Coordinates of C-alpha atoms in Angstrom, one line a residue:
M1 CA -55.4 197.0 124.4
R2 CA -55.0 195.4 127.7
A3 CA -58.0 193.5 127.4
S4 CA -57.3 192.2 124.0
S5 CA -53.4 191.1 124.8
F6 CA -53.9 188.5 127.5
P7 CA -55.4 185.9 125.5
A8 CA -52.3 186.1 123.4
R9 CA -49.6 186.1 126.1
K10 CA -51.6 182.7 127.9
S11 CA -51.5 181.5 124.1
I12 CA -47.5 181.7 124.4
G13 CA -47.2 180.4 127.3
L14 CA -49.1 177.4 127.0
T15 CA -46.7 176.8 123.9
W16 CA -43.6 177.2 125.7
A17 CA -44.8 174.6 128.0
S18 CA -45.8 172.3 125.4
L19 CA -42.5 172.6 123.9
A20 CA -40.6 172.0 127.2
L21 CA -43.1 169.1 127.8
L22 CA -41.8 167.7 124.4
V23 CA -38.5 167.9 124.8
A24 CA -38.5 166.0 128.3
L25 CA -40.2 163.7 126.6
L26 CA -37.9 163.5 123.9
F27 CA -34.5 163.2 126.4
A28 CA -37.0 160.4 128.1
C29 CA -37.3 158.3 125.2
M30 CA -33.3 158.5 124.1
P31 CA -31.2 155.7 125.2
A32 CA -29.0 156.9 128.2
T33 CA -25.3 157.1 127.2
P34 CA -23.4 154.5 129.1
A35 CA -20.6 155.4 131.3
P36 CA -17.3 154.0 130.0
R37 CA -16.2 150.6 131.2
R38 CA -13.1 151.8 132.9
L39 CA -10.6 149.6 135.1
V40 CA -8.2 150.9 137.7
Y41 CA -5.1 148.6 138.0
G42 CA -2.7 149.3 140.6
L43 CA 1.3 148.9 139.9
T44 CA 3.6 148.4 143.0
L45 CA 6.7 149.6 140.9
A46 CA 7.3 152.9 139.5
P47 CA 9.8 152.2 136.7
S48 CA 12.8 154.3 135.5
G49 CA 11.7 153.6 131.8
I50 CA 9.0 152.1 129.9
D51 CA 10.2 151.3 126.2
P52 CA 10.0 147.6 126.2
H53 CA 12.9 147.3 123.9
V54 CA 15.3 149.5 126.0
N55 CA 14.1 149.0 129.6
A56 CA 13.9 145.9 131.5
S57 CA 11.1 146.3 134.8
S58 CA 8.8 143.5 134.8
E59 CA 6.5 146.0 135.8
L60 CA 6.4 147.8 132.3
G61 CA 4.8 144.7 130.7
I62 CA 1.9 144.9 133.0
P63 CA 0.3 147.7 131.0
L64 CA 2.4 147.2 127.7
T65 CA 1.3 143.6 127.0
S66 CA -1.9 145.2 125.9
V67 CA -0.6 147.6 123.7
Y68 CA 1.9 145.3 121.9
D69 CA 1.2 142.0 120.1
T70 CA 4.2 139.4 119.7
L71 CA 5.1 137.3 116.8
I72 CA 4.3 134.0 118.8
Y73 CA 2.3 133.6 122.2
Q74 CA 2.8 130.9 124.8
D75 CA 0.0 129.3 126.3
P76 CA 0.1 129.3 130.0
A77 CA -1.5 125.8 130.8
T78 CA 0.6 123.9 128.3
G79 CA 3.5 126.0 127.8
E80 CA 3.1 125.4 124.0
F81 CA 4.0 127.9 121.6
V82 CA 0.9 129.0 119.2
P83 CA 0.6 131.6 116.3
G84 CA 0.4 135.7 117.0
L85 CA 1.5 138.2 114.4
A86 CA 3.0 135.0 112.9
E87 CA 0.7 132.6 111.5
S88 CA 3.4 129.9 110.9
W89 CA 7.0 129.3 111.8
T90 CA 9.8 127.0 110.9
I91 CA 13.1 126.3 112.1
S92 CA 16.3 125.0 110.2
E93 CA 17.9 122.0 110.9
D94 CA 20.9 123.7 112.0
G95 CA 18.7 125.7 114.6
R96 CA 20.4 129.1 113.4
T97 CA 17.4 130.3 111.0
Y98 CA 14.0 130.9 112.1
T99 CA 11.3 131.6 109.2
F100 CA 8.3 133.5 110.1
T101 CA 5.2 133.8 107.8
L102 CA 3.0 136.8 109.0
R103 CA -0.6 137.9 109.3
R104 CA -1.7 140.2 106.3
D105 CA -4.8 141.7 108.3
V106 CA -3.0 143.9 111.0
R107 CA -2.4 147.5 111.3
F108 CA -0.6 149.5 114.1
H109 CA -2.7 151.8 115.9
D110 CA -1.1 154.8 113.8
G111 CA -2.9 153.2 110.7
T112 CA 0.8 151.9 109.6
P113 CA 0.1 148.5 107.8
F114 CA 2.1 145.3 109.9
N115 CA 4.6 143.7 107.4
A116 CA 8.0 141.8 107.5
E117 CA 9.7 145.3 107.2
A118 CA 8.1 146.2 110.5
V119 CA 9.8 143.1 112.1
K120 CA 13.0 143.9 110.9
V121 CA 12.7 147.1 111.8
N122 CA 12.0 146.2 115.4
L123 CA 14.6 143.6 115.9
D124 CA 17.2 145.6 114.3
R125 CA 16.5 148.7 116.7
I126 CA 16.8 146.1 119.7
A127 CA 20.2 144.7 118.7
D128 CA 21.6 148.2 117.5
P129 CA 24.4 148.9 120.2
N130 CA 22.7 152.8 120.6
T131 CA 19.3 151.4 121.7
K132 CA 21.3 150.4 125.2
S133 CA 18.6 147.9 125.4
Q134 CA 18.9 146.2 128.7
K135 CA 16.8 143.1 128.5
A136 CA 15.8 142.4 124.8
V137 CA 18.8 142.2 123.1
F138 CA 20.0 139.6 125.3
M139 CA 16.7 137.5 125.0
L140 CA 17.9 137.5 121.4
G141 CA 20.4 135.6 122.1
P142 CA 23.6 135.6 119.3
Y143 CA 21.2 137.3 116.9
E144 CA 23.0 138.0 113.9
R145 CA 20.3 139.9 111.3
T146 CA 16.8 139.7 110.0
E147 CA 16.2 139.0 106.4
V148 CA 13.0 140.3 104.6
I149 CA 11.9 137.6 102.0
D150 CA 9.0 139.2 100.9
G151 CA 6.1 141.5 102.4
Y152 CA 5.0 138.8 104.8
T153 CA 8.0 136.5 105.5
V154 CA 10.8 137.2 107.4
A155 CA 13.8 135.0 108.6
I156 CA 16.0 135.6 111.7
H157 CA 19.1 134.4 111.4
L158 CA 21.6 133.5 114.5
R159 CA 25.2 133.2 114.7
E160 CA 24.6 129.7 116.6
P161 CA 21.5 127.7 117.6
F162 CA 19.4 129.3 120.5
A163 CA 16.5 127.2 121.8
P164 CA 15.1 129.9 124.1
L165 CA 14.6 132.3 121.0
L166 CA 10.7 131.4 120.9
D167 CA 10.1 132.2 124.5
S168 CA 11.8 135.5 124.1
L169 CA 9.7 136.1 120.9
S170 CA 6.5 135.6 122.9
Q171 CA 7.3 138.1 125.5
V172 CA 6.4 141.9 125.3
Y173 CA 10.0 143.3 125.4
L174 CA 10.0 142.0 121.8
G175 CA 6.4 143.3 121.2
I176 CA 6.2 144.7 117.5
A177 CA 6.0 148.6 117.5
S178 CA 5.0 150.8 114.9
P179 CA 7.8 151.7 112.3
T180 CA 6.2 154.9 111.8
A181 CA 6.2 155.9 115.0
L182 CA 9.9 154.7 116.1
R183 CA 10.7 157.0 113.5
Q184 CA 8.8 159.9 114.2
W185 CA 9.4 160.2 118.2
G186 CA 12.9 158.6 118.6
T187 CA 14.3 158.9 121.9
D188 CA 11.1 159.8 123.2
Y189 CA 9.0 157.0 122.1
Q190 CA 8.4 155.8 125.5
L191 CA 6.1 158.3 125.8
H192 CA 4.1 158.0 122.1
Q193 CA 4.2 153.9 122.0
V194 CA 2.1 152.5 119.1
G195 CA 1.5 148.8 118.8
T196 CA -1.0 146.6 117.4
G197 CA -2.6 145.1 120.5
P198 CA -6.2 145.3 121.8
F199 CA -5.5 148.7 123.9
R200 CA -3.9 151.9 122.3
F201 CA -1.1 153.8 124.2
V202 CA -3.0 157.1 125.8
E203 CA -0.9 158.8 127.9
Y204 CA 1.7 158.3 130.8
I205 CA 2.7 160.7 133.1
P206 CA 5.7 159.0 135.4
N207 CA 5.4 158.2 138.6
D208 CA 1.6 159.1 138.4
H209 CA -0.5 157.1 135.9
L210 CA -0.4 155.6 132.5
T211 CA -3.9 155.4 130.4
L212 CA -4.9 152.9 127.8
A213 CA -7.8 153.2 125.5
R214 CA -9.5 150.2 123.5
N215 CA -8.6 149.1 120.2
P216 CA -12.1 148.9 118.2
D217 CA -10.2 147.7 115.0
Y218 CA -8.8 144.7 117.2
Q219 CA -9.6 141.3 115.0
W220 CA -6.0 139.4 115.0
G221 CA -5.7 138.3 119.0
P222 CA -4.0 134.6 119.5
R223 CA -5.9 131.4 120.3
V224 CA -5.0 131.8 124.0
F225 CA -7.3 134.7 124.6
S226 CA -10.9 134.0 125.7
H227 CA -12.7 135.4 122.7
S228 CA -12.1 137.0 119.3
G229 CA -12.2 140.8 118.6
P230 CA -12.1 143.7 120.4
A231 CA -11.9 144.3 124.3
Y232 CA -14.5 144.6 126.5
L233 CA -13.5 147.4 128.7
D234 CA -13.2 151.2 127.0
E235 CA -10.5 152.4 129.4
I236 CA -7.9 151.1 131.6
I237 CA -6.0 153.2 134.2
F238 CA -2.8 152.1 135.7
R239 CA -1.9 153.9 138.7
F240 CA 1.2 153.7 141.2
Y241 CA 1.0 152.2 144.4
T242 CA 4.7 151.6 145.4
D243 CA 4.0 151.5 149.5
P244 CA 2.9 148.0 150.1
A245 CA 1.0 149.5 152.8
T246 CA -1.2 151.7 150.6
R247 CA -2.5 148.7 148.3
A248 CA -5.1 146.8 150.4
I249 CA -6.5 150.3 151.4
A250 CA -6.7 151.3 147.4
L251 CA -8.6 148.1 146.8
E252 CA -11.2 148.6 149.9
S253 CA -11.9 152.1 149.3
G254 CA -12.5 151.6 145.4
Q255 CA -9.5 153.8 144.3
A256 CA -8.3 150.3 142.5
D257 CA -10.2 147.3 140.9
V258 CA -6.8 145.1 140.6
M259 CA -4.0 145.2 142.7
G260 CA -0.6 143.0 142.2
E261 CA 1.9 141.9 144.9
V262 CA -0.5 142.8 148.0
P263 CA 1.4 141.8 151.0
P264 CA 0.6 138.1 152.1
L265 CA -1.2 139.1 155.3
D266 CA -3.4 141.8 153.5
A267 CA -4.0 139.0 150.9
Q268 CA -5.0 136.6 153.2
R269 CA -7.4 138.9 155.0
L270 CA -9.0 140.2 151.8
A271 CA -9.2 136.7 150.3
Q272 CA -11.9 136.1 153.1
D273 CA -14.0 139.1 152.4
P274 CA -16.5 138.5 149.3
R275 CA -15.9 141.8 147.8
F276 CA -12.9 140.7 146.6
Q277 CA -10.5 137.7 145.1
L278 CA -7.3 136.5 145.3
L279 CA -5.6 135.3 142.5
A280 CA -2.3 133.7 143.3
V281 CA -0.2 132.9 140.3
P282 CA 3.1 131.1 140.7
I283 CA 6.4 132.9 138.6
P284 CA 8.4 130.6 136.9
G285 CA 12.1 131.3 136.9
M286 CA 14.2 131.4 140.0
S287 CA 13.4 131.1 143.7
L288 CA 14.4 133.5 146.4
Q289 CA 17.8 132.3 147.2
F290 CA 20.5 133.3 148.7
F291 CA 24.0 133.1 146.5
L292 CA 26.9 131.5 148.6
N293 CA 30.2 133.1 148.0
T294 CA 32.5 129.7 147.7
M295 CA 35.7 131.9 147.4
R296 CA 35.2 133.6 150.7
P297 CA 36.4 131.9 153.8
P298 CA 34.7 129.9 155.4
L299 CA 32.4 129.2 152.5
D300 CA 35.2 127.9 150.5
D301 CA 34.5 124.8 152.7
V302 CA 31.3 122.8 150.7
R303 CA 30.7 121.3 154.3
V304 CA 30.2 124.9 155.9
R305 CA 27.8 125.6 153.0
Q306 CA 25.8 122.3 153.2
A307 CA 25.3 122.8 157.0
L308 CA 24.1 126.6 156.6
L309 CA 21.3 124.4 154.3
Y310 CA 20.6 122.0 156.7
A311 CA 20.3 124.6 159.8
T312 CA 17.6 126.9 158.2
D313 CA 14.2 126.0 158.6
R314 CA 12.5 127.1 155.4
A315 CA 9.1 125.9 156.0
A316 CA 9.2 128.2 159.4
I317 CA 10.2 131.1 157.4
V318 CA 7.7 130.6 154.7
S319 CA 5.0 130.5 157.0
S320 CA 5.9 133.4 159.1
V321 CA 6.9 135.7 156.5
F322 CA 4.6 134.9 153.4
G323 CA 2.0 133.5 155.6
G324 CA 2.4 130.3 153.8
L325 CA 0.9 131.9 150.2
S326 CA 4.5 130.6 148.7
P327 CA 5.8 127.2 148.5
V328 CA 9.4 126.4 150.0
A329 CA 12.1 126.6 147.3
Y330 CA 14.6 123.7 147.2
G331 CA 16.5 124.5 144.2
P332 CA 17.5 127.1 141.5
L333 CA 14.2 127.0 139.6
T334 CA 10.9 127.4 140.9
R335 CA 8.8 124.8 140.6
V336 CA 6.7 125.8 137.8
T337 CA 9.3 126.6 135.5
L338 CA 10.5 124.2 132.2
G339 CA 12.7 121.5 133.4
Y340 CA 12.4 121.7 137.3
D341 CA 13.6 118.6 138.7
P342 CA 11.7 117.2 142.0
A343 CA 14.6 115.6 143.0
V344 CA 16.0 118.9 144.6
E345 CA 13.3 118.5 147.1
T346 CA 15.0 115.6 149.3
M347 CA 18.7 117.1 149.4
Y348 CA 18.4 119.4 152.3
P349 CA 16.0 119.0 154.9
Y350 CA 15.6 120.8 158.3
D351 CA 18.4 118.8 160.0
S352 CA 20.1 120.9 163.0
A353 CA 22.1 117.9 164.0
R354 CA 23.5 117.2 160.6
A355 CA 24.4 121.0 160.4
T356 CA 26.2 120.6 163.6
Q357 CA 27.9 117.2 162.3
L358 CA 29.2 119.2 159.4
L359 CA 30.0 122.0 161.3
D360 CA 32.5 120.1 163.6
E361 CA 34.0 117.8 161.0
A362 CA 34.9 121.5 159.0
G363 CA 36.6 122.2 162.6
W364 CA 34.1 124.9 163.7
L365 CA 33.6 123.8 167.1
Q366 CA 31.3 125.6 169.7
V367 CA 33.4 127.8 172.2
G368 CA 31.0 130.1 174.0
E369 CA 28.2 131.6 172.0
L370 CA 30.0 131.1 168.6
R371 CA 32.0 128.5 167.0
Q372 CA 35.5 129.0 166.5
K373 CA 38.1 127.7 164.0
N374 CA 42.1 128.6 164.9
G375 CA 40.3 131.4 167.1
Q376 CA 38.2 133.1 164.5
P377 CA 34.7 133.2 165.7
L378 CA 32.3 132.1 162.9
R379 CA 30.8 135.4 161.3
L380 CA 29.0 135.7 158.1
E381 CA 28.1 139.4 156.1
A382 CA 25.2 139.7 153.8
V383 CA 24.0 142.6 151.7
I384 CA 20.0 142.6 151.0
M385 CA 17.7 144.6 149.2
G386 CA 15.1 146.4 150.9
F387 CA 11.8 144.7 149.1
G388 CA 10.7 141.5 148.3
Y389 CA 10.5 140.6 152.2
V390 CA 13.9 140.0 152.1
P391 CA 14.8 141.9 155.6
E392 CA 12.3 139.8 157.2
V393 CA 13.9 136.8 155.9
I394 CA 17.2 137.7 157.0
Q395 CA 15.9 138.3 160.4
L396 CA 14.6 134.7 160.7
L397 CA 17.9 133.5 159.2
Q398 CA 19.8 135.2 162.0
A399 CA 18.0 133.8 164.7
Q400 CA 17.9 130.3 163.5
W401 CA 21.9 130.3 162.6
Q402 CA 22.6 131.9 166.0
E403 CA 21.5 128.6 167.8
L404 CA 24.1 127.0 166.2
G405 CA 27.0 129.5 167.0
I406 CA 26.8 131.3 163.4
E407 CA 27.1 134.8 163.9
L408 CA 24.9 136.6 160.2
S409 CA 25.3 140.5 160.0
A410 CA 23.2 142.2 157.3
Q411 CA 23.3 145.3 155.5
Q412 CA 20.3 146.8 153.4
V413 CA 21.8 148.6 150.4
P414 CA 20.6 149.9 147.3
Y415 CA 20.3 147.7 143.9
G416 CA 23.1 149.1 142.2
A417 CA 25.7 148.4 145.5
L418 CA 23.9 145.0 145.8
L419 CA 25.1 144.1 142.3
E420 CA 28.4 145.8 142.8
A421 CA 29.0 143.3 146.0
G422 CA 28.1 140.3 143.7
R423 CA 30.6 141.4 141.1
S424 CA 33.3 142.0 143.7
G425 CA 32.4 139.2 145.9
A426 CA 32.8 141.5 149.1
V427 CA 30.3 139.6 151.3
H428 CA 29.4 135.6 152.2
L429 CA 25.3 135.8 150.6
I430 CA 23.6 137.9 148.5
P431 CA 19.7 137.2 148.0
F432 CA 18.3 137.5 144.4
F433 CA 15.4 136.1 142.4
L434 CA 14.8 136.5 138.7
S435 CA 11.3 135.5 136.8
G436 CA 11.4 133.8 133.6
T437 CA 10.0 130.8 131.6
D438 CA 13.3 129.1 130.3
P439 CA 15.6 127.7 132.4
D440 CA 18.3 129.0 130.3
L441 CA 18.2 131.8 132.7
L442 CA 20.4 129.7 135.3
R443 CA 23.3 130.2 132.6
S444 CA 23.7 134.1 133.4
F445 CA 24.3 133.2 137.1
F446 CA 26.3 129.6 137.0
R447 CA 28.4 129.5 134.5
S448 CA 32.2 130.4 135.2
D449 CA 32.0 133.4 133.0
A450 CA 28.6 135.0 134.1
A451 CA 28.0 138.4 135.0
F452 CA 25.8 137.3 137.7
N453 CA 28.1 134.4 139.0
W454 CA 27.7 135.4 142.6
S455 CA 29.0 131.9 143.8
K456 CA 32.2 132.1 142.1
V457 CA 31.8 128.7 140.6
A458 CA 34.3 127.2 138.2
D459 CA 32.7 124.3 137.1
P460 CA 33.8 123.1 133.2
E461 CA 30.8 120.4 133.4
L462 CA 28.5 122.8 134.8
D463 CA 29.4 125.0 132.0
E464 CA 28.9 122.6 129.4
W465 CA 25.4 121.3 130.4
L466 CA 24.4 125.2 130.6
D467 CA 25.8 126.1 127.1
Q468 CA 24.4 122.4 125.7
G469 CA 21.0 123.7 127.1
A470 CA 21.1 126.9 125.6
R471 CA 22.2 125.4 122.3
T472 CA 19.5 122.1 122.3
A473 CA 16.2 122.3 120.6
D474 CA 15.0 118.6 122.0
P475 CA 12.7 119.4 124.8
A476 CA 13.5 115.9 126.4
I477 CA 17.3 116.6 126.4
R478 CA 17.1 119.6 127.6
R479 CA 15.2 118.5 130.7
Q480 CA 17.6 116.2 131.2
L481 CA 20.6 118.5 131.1
Y482 CA 19.1 121.4 133.4
S483 CA 17.9 118.0 135.8
Q484 CA 21.8 117.5 136.0
V485 CA 22.5 121.5 136.3
Q486 CA 20.0 121.9 139.3
N487 CA 21.7 118.8 141.1
R488 CA 25.0 119.9 140.9
I489 CA 24.0 123.4 141.9
M490 CA 22.5 121.7 145.2
E491 CA 25.1 119.3 145.7
A492 CA 27.7 121.8 145.8
A493 CA 25.5 124.1 148.1
L494 CA 26.1 127.1 145.9
I495 CA 22.5 128.7 147.0
L496 CA 20.2 128.5 150.0
P497 CA 16.6 128.6 148.2
I498 CA 13.9 130.1 150.6
R499 CA 10.8 130.2 148.6
D500 CA 9.2 130.0 145.0
Y501 CA 7.6 133.4 144.2
V502 CA 4.0 133.6 143.9
N503 CA 2.8 137.1 142.5
L504 CA -0.4 137.8 145.1
N505 CA -2.8 139.6 142.9
V506 CA -6.0 141.1 144.6
A507 CA -9.0 142.1 142.7
S508 CA -12.4 143.2 143.1
A509 CA -15.4 140.5 143.0
R510 CA -16.8 142.8 139.8
V511 CA -13.7 141.9 137.9
K512 CA -14.3 138.9 135.1
G513 CA -12.2 137.1 133.1
L514 CA -8.7 138.3 134.8
R515 CA -5.9 135.7 133.3
Y516 CA -2.1 136.1 133.5
D517 CA 0.2 135.1 130.8
A518 CA 2.8 132.5 131.3
R519 CA 5.1 134.9 133.0
G520 CA 2.7 135.4 135.7
W521 CA 3.3 139.2 135.8
F522 CA 1.3 140.2 132.8
P523 CA -2.1 140.3 132.4
W524 CA -4.3 139.5 129.8
L525 CA -6.7 142.8 130.0
V526 CA -8.5 141.6 126.3
D527 CA -10.6 139.5 128.1
V528 CA -11.8 141.5 131.3
T529 CA -15.1 142.5 131.9
L530 CA -16.4 144.4 135.1
E531 CA -20.1 144.2 136.6
P532 CA -21.9 147.5 137.7
R533 CA -21.6 148.2 141.5

């Protein structure tokens, strides 16, 4: 039996060996499963909420610009508005009705069809006081109602003309969400967001990460994208790097592929490293500026305010704090903002002799280390925020003004306390900056009754120019009006401009096709590819 069983066992052994070889050959012939094309994007602020209809942070727009489409888009190269979810639009002669013809081939990520009713649900949600919108509702201006004309035609009615409406409708804060998801999730919608964009919202763990996945059905991208069809990447993970010191480390260690708001010195260093690329994006809107309180002595004297502008060596501040990566600011708007008037650039060159002359004329004479008037020393107070390199800027301001006998004290306070100080007029100077593509944002700061009128200006002519700018659709007339506004603000020395904001993004050299929208903050990730390591 033993002799007769041996050949049989040998035969079985050969069979198993043959099968193993066959399986190995089959696996060798099968195409390898490609690794997911995954990008890690570093965010620099953990927002308190990320519902774009409710919350106001710029940081929420960085991921959600890829989740939502907007009715129209703005070409960052030309400023032209181009079709998005709306194929075309008309504006009534009185400027109070905008009628949009919508695409018919769009579906939300949950399968809900996009149509006129979806637009109405979204805009009505934003306008509803119960939504407590912090930004989007103000972007709608004098919104009255939305009318569904037919399944794919919708009209937005305004109480009065509002020229910035197209700009507003091109921003993620007015992105169109799935009506089905809005109904299903209610106040929890921010954790279950559904749009029509090139990426689907997968998961958000506050203060940790937010994950998006490719929408394979995306075929309706606007012409401002570099290609049509679905995105190239499979997945994007956004992680938070709130400490500026950690951002370069994350890039160099490979934890992140893209990082925004990299500290200037780190950005300069990484730009010299072939493993990285610096994408410095100028931000439209208001420059970093200090509001000068015209109601608080001695800044109620325009000569003192003008002296402060002449006494400030802004080029030295920008070079020292921002490494020369930001332009010096000369007015309330940055250079890349619609209606910027370069005439403001000649108004206040650094001139300590002129500053001294103005202070002397105002009766503030040098007595010992500080200037005095009627026995009172020239002391100014400021409140500042701890971000945006404002603490570093204020230190240089203190040193420069001290040379002219001016003492400046500054207290770093939470954001809410800064807003309250601006409202109450409790201090002489408050810094601020705000991004935005339409110059109408100046109305919120320099109109006599504006909520953020921190200069405490009351100028009826300035009010009228600002109101006309908001109502007038003609671009040439708007430019003229905002030129007048900028020059009046600077003639009256209502602000001390410091620098034009530039978003210093650094990306791995493997990242290709990364571009930003007209706001400068929000990346169009649909076109991005990632080369193998």
